[in-house]
PDB file of C-alpha atoms in Angstrom:
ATOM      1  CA  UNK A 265     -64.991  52.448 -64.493  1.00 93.00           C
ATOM      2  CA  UNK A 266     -64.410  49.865 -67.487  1.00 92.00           C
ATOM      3  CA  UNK A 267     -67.142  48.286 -69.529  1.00 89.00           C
ATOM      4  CA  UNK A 268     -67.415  44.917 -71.425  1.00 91.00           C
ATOM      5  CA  UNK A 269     -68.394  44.927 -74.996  1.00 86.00           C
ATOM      6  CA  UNK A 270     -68.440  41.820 -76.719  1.00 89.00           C
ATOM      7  CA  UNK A 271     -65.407  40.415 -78.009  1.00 87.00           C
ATOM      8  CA  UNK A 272     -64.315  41.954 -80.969  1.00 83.00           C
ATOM      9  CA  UNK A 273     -61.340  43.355 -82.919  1.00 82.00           C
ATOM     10  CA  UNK A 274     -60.513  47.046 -81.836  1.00 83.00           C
ATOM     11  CA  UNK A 275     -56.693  46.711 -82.227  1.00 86.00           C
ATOM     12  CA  UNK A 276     -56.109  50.071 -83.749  1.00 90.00           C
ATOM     13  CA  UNK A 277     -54.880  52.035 -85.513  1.00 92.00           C
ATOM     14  CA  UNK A 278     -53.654  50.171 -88.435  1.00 93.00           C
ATOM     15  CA  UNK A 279     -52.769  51.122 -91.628  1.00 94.00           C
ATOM     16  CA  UNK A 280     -55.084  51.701 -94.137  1.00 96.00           C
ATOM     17  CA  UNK A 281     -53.055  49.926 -97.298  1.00 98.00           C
ATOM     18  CA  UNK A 282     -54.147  49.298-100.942  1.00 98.00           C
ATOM     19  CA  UNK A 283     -53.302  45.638-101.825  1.00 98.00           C
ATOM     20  CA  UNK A 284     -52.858  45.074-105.687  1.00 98.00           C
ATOM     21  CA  UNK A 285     -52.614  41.537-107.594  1.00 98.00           C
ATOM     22  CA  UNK A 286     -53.238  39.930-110.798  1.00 98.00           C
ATOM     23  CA  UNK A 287     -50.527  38.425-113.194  1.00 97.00           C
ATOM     24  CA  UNK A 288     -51.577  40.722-116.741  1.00 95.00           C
ATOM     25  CA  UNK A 289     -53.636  44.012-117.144  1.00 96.00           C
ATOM     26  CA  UNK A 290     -57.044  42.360-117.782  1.00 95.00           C
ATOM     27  CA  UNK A 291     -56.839  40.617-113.865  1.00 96.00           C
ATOM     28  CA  UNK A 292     -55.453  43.618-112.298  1.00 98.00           C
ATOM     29  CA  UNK A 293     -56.951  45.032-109.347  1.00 98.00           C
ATOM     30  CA  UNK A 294     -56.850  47.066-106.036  1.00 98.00           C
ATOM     31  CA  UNK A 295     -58.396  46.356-102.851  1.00 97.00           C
ATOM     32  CA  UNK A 296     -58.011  48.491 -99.729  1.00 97.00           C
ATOM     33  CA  UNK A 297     -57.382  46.517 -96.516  1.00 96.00           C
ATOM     34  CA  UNK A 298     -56.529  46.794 -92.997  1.00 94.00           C
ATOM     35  CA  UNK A 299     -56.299  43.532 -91.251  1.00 95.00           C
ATOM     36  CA  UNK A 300     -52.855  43.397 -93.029  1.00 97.00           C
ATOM     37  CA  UNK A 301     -49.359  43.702 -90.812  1.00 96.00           C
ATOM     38  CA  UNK A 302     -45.664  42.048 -89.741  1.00 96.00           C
ATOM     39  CA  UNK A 303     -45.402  38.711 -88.771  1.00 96.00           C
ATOM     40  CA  UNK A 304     -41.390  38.430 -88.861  1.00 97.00           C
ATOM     41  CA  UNK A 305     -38.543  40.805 -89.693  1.00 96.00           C
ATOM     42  CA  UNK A 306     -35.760  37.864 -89.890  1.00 97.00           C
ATOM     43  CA  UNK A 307     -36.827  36.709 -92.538  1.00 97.00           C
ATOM     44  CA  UNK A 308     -39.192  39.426 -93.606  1.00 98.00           C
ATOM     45  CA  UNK A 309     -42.995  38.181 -93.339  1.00 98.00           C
ATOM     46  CA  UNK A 310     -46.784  39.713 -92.935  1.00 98.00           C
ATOM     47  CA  UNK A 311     -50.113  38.740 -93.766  1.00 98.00           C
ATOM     48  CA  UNK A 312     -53.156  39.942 -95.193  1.00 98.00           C
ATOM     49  CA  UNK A 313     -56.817  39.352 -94.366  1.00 97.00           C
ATOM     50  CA  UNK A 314     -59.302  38.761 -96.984  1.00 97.00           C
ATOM     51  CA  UNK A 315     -62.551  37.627 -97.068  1.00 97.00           C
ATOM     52  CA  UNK A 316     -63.284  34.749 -99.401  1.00 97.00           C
ATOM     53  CA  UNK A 317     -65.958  36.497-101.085  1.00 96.00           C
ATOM     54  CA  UNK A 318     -64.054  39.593-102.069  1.00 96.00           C
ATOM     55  CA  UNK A 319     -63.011  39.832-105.833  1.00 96.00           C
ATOM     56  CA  UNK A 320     -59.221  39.984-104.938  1.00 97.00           C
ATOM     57  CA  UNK A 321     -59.327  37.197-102.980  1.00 97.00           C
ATOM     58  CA  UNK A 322     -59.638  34.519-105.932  1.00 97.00           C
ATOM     59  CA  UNK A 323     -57.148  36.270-107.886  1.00 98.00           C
ATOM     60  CA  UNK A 324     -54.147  36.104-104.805  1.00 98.00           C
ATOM     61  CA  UNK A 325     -54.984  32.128-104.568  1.00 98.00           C
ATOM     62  CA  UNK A 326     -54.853  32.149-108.041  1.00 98.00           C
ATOM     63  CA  UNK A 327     -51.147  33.957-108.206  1.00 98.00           C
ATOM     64  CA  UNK A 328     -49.887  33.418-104.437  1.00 98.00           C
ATOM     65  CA  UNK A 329     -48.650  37.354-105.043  1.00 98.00           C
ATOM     66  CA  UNK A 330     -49.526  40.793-104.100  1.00 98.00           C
ATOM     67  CA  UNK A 331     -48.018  44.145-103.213  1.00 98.00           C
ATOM     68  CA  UNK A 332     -49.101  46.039 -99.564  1.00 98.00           C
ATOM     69  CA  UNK A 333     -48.912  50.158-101.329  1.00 98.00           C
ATOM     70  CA  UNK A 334     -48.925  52.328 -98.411  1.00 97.00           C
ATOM     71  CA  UNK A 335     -51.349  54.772 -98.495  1.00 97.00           C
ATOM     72  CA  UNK A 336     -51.051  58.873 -98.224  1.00 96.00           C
ATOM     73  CA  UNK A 337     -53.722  61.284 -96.537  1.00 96.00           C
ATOM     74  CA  UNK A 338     -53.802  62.371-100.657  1.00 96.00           C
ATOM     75  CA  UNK A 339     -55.038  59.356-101.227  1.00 97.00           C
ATOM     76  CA  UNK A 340     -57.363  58.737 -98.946  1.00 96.00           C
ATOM     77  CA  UNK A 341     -60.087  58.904-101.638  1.00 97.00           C
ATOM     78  CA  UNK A 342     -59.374  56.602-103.734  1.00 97.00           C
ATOM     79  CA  UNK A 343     -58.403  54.211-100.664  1.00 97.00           C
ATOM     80  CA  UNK A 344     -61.364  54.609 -99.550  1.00 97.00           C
ATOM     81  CA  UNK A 345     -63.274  54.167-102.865  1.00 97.00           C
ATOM     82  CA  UNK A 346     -61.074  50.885-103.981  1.00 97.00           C
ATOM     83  CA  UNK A 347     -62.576  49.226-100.747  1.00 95.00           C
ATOM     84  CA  UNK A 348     -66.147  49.858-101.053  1.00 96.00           C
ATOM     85  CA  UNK A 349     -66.404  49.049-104.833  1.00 95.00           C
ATOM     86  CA  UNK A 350     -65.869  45.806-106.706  1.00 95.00           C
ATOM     87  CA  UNK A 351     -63.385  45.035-108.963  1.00 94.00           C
ATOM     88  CA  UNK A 352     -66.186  42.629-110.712  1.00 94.00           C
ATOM     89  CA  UNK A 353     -67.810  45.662-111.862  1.00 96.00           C
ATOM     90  CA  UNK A 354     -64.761  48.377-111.705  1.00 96.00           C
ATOM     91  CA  UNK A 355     -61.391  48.661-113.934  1.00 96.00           C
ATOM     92  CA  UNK A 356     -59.855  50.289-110.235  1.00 97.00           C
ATOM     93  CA  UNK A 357     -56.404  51.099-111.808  1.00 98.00           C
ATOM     94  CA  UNK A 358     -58.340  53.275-114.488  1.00 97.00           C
ATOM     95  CA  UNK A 359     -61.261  54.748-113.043  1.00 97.00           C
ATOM     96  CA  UNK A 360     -59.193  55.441-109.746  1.00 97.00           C
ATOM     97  CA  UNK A 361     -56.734  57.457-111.529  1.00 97.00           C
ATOM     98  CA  UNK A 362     -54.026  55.237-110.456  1.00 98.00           C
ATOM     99  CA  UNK A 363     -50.795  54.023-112.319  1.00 98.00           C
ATOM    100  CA  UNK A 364     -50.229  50.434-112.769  1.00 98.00           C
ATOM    101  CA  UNK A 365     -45.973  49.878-112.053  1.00 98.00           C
ATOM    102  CA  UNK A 366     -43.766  47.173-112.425  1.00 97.00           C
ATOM    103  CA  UNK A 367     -42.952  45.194-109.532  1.00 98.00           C
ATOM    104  CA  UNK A 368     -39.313  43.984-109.614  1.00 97.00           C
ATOM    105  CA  UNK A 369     -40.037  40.458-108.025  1.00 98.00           C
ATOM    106  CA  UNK A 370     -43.888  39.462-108.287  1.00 98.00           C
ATOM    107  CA  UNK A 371     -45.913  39.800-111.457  1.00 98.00           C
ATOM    108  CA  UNK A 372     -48.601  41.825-109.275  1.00 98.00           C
ATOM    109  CA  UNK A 373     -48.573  45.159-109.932  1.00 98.00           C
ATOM    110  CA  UNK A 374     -47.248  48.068-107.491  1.00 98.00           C
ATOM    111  CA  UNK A 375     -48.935  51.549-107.160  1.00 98.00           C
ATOM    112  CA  UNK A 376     -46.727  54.243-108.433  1.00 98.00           C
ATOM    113  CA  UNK A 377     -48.516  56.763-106.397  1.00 98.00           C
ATOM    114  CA  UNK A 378     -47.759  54.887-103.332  1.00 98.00           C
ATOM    115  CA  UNK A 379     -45.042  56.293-101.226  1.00 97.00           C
ATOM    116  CA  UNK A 380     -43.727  52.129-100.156  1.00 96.00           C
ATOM    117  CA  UNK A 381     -44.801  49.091-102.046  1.00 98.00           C
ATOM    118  CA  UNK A 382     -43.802  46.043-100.316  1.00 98.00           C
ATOM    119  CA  UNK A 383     -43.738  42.644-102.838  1.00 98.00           C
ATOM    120  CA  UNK A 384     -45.237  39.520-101.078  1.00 98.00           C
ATOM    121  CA  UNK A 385     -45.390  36.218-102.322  1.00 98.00           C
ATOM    122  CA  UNK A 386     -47.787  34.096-100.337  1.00 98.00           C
ATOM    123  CA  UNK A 387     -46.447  31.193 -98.383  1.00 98.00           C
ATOM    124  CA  UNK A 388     -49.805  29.664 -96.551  1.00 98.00           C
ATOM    125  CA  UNK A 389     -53.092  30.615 -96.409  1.00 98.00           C
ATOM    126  CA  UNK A 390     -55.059  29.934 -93.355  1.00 98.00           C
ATOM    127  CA  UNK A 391     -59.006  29.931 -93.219  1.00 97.00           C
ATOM    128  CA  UNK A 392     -59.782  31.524 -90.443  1.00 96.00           C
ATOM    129  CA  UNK A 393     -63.785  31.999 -90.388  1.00 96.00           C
ATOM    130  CA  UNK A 394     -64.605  35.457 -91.832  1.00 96.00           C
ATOM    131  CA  UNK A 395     -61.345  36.042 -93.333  1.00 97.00           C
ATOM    132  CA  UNK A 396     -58.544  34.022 -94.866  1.00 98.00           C
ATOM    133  CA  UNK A 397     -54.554  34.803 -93.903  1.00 98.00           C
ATOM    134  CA  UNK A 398     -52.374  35.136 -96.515  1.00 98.00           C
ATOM    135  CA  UNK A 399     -49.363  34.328 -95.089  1.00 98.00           C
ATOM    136  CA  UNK A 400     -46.665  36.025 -97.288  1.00 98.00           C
ATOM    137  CA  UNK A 401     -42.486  36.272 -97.413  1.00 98.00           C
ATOM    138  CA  UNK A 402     -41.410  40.196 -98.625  1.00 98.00           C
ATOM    139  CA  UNK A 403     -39.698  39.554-101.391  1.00 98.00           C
ATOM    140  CA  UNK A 404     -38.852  43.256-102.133  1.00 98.00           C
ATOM    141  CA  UNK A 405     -39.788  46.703-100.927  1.00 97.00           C
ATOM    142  CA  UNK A 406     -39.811  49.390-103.604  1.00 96.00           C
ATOM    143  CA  UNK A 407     -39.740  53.419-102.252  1.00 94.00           C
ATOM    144  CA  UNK A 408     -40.232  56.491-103.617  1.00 94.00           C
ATOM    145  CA  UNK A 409     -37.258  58.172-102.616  1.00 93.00           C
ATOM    146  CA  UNK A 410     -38.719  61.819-102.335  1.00 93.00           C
ATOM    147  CA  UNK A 411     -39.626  60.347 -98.968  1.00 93.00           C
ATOM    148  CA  UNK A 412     -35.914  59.328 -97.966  1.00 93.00           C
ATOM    149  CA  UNK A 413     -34.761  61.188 -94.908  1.00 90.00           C
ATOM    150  CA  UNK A 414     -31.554  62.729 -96.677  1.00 90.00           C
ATOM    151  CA  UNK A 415     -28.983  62.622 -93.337  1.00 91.00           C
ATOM    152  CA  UNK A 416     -30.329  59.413 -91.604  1.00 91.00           C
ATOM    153  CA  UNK A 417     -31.487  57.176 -95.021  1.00 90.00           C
ATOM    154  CA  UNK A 418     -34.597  56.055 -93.616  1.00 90.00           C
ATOM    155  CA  UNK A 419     -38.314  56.292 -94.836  1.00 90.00           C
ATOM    156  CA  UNK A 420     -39.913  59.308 -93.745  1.00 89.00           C
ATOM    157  CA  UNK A 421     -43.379  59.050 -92.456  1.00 84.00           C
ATOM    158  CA  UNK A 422     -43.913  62.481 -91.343  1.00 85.00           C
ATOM    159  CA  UNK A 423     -43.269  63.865 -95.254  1.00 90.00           C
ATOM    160  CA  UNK A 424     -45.056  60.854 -96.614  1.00 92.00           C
ATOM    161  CA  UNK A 425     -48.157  61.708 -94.533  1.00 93.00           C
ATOM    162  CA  UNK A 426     -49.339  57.999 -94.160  1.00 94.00           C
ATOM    163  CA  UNK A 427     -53.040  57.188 -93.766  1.00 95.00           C
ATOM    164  CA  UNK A 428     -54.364  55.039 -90.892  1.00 95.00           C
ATOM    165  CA  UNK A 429     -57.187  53.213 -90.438  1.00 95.00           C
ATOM    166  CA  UNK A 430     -59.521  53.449 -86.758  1.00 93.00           C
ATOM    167  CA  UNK A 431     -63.022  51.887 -86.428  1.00 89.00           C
ATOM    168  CA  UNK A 432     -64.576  52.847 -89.893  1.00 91.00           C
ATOM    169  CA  UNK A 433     -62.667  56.103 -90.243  1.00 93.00           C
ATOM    170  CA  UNK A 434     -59.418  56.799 -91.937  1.00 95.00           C
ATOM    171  CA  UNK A 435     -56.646  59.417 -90.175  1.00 94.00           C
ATOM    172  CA  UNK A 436     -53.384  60.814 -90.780  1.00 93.00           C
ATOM    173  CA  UNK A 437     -50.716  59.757 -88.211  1.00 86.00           C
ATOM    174  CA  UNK A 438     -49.655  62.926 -86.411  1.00 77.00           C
ATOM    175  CA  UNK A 439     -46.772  64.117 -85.140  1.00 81.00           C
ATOM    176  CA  UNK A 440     -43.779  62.168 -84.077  1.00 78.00           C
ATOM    177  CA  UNK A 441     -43.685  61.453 -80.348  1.00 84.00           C
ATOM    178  CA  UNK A 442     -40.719  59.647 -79.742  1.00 84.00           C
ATOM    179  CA  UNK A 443     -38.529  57.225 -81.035  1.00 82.00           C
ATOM    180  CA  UNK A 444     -37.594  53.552 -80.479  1.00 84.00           C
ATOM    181  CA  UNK A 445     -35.297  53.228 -77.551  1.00 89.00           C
ATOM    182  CA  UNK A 446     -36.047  57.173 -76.702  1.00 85.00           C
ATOM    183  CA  UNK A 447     -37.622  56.036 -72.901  1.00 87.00           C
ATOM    184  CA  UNK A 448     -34.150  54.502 -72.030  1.00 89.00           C
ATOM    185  CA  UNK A 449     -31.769  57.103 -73.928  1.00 83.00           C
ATOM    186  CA  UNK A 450     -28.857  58.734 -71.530  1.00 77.00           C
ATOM    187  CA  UNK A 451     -29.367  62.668 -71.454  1.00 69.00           C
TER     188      UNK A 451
END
């Protein structure tokens, strides 16, 4: 039989993603996130969620730019550590082991241990009670092309091992189940 609980946000799993900003080294940081997705493909859009509060947040409004680094189950360490420290007190990029990249459209950084950086450049952002939306345009998406499916060109998740995000608790993806269109598909 089903059960209320109060309302609340259990939409998962969603990626677990490592959001880095700042213009120059000395404002660079990392913080991990997960209220972060796709709000259009035509033209290419998603958000963030941020919390006012949060170190990061001050230095997006400042810059109106960030990059979304996908994360790996090999870094779910340092994903998880970038989220639970400050960048007030922490140099992330150093102490996390992590190498500062050049974007090729934003002045944010990109991670270059991070398998897909997407480049956003914020559009709006919409106060929303807990958390502010930084509604963002992609300007670019920069790969790793280890992860390039050789015979079909596209990103492969499987080899990149992506890390998800469930209820306080971080998880690698599994195996593939099926493809888009795969219910429907002639035998």
């Amino acid at each position: 039989m089903k059960q209320n609980w109060k309302p609340g946000t259990m939409i998962y799993p969603l990626p677990a993603v490592m959001i880095s900003c700042g213009s120059e080294p000395s404002e660079y940081n990392i913080l991990t996130a997960s209220w972060v997705g796709t709000i259009c493909s035509n033209p290419p859009m998603c958000y963030v969620s941020i919390r006012p509060e949060r170190h990061s947040h001050g230095i997006l409004v400042k810059n109106m730019e960030y990059v979304i680094n996908l994360t790996t189950e090999e870094l779910a360490r340092v994903t998880d550590w970038c989220g639970v420290v400050s960048g007030r007190d922490h140099r992330k990029f150093e102490e996390a082991g992590l190498t500062p990249g050049r974007s090729s459209v934003v002045r944010a950084p990109l991670i270059e241990e991070s398998p897909l950086c997407i480049e956003c450049r914020v559009k709006e952002v919409l106060s929303l009670g807990s958390h502010d939306m930084f509604v963002s345009d992609v300007v670019n998406v920069r790969y790793d092309d280890r992860y390039i499916d050789s015979d079909t060109g596209a990103f492969d998740m499987k080899r990149a091992r992506l890390l998800a995000y469930v209820h306080g608790n971080y998880y690698g993806l599994g195996e593939l189940i099926g493809h888009f269109g795969w219910s429907v598909k002639k035998k």
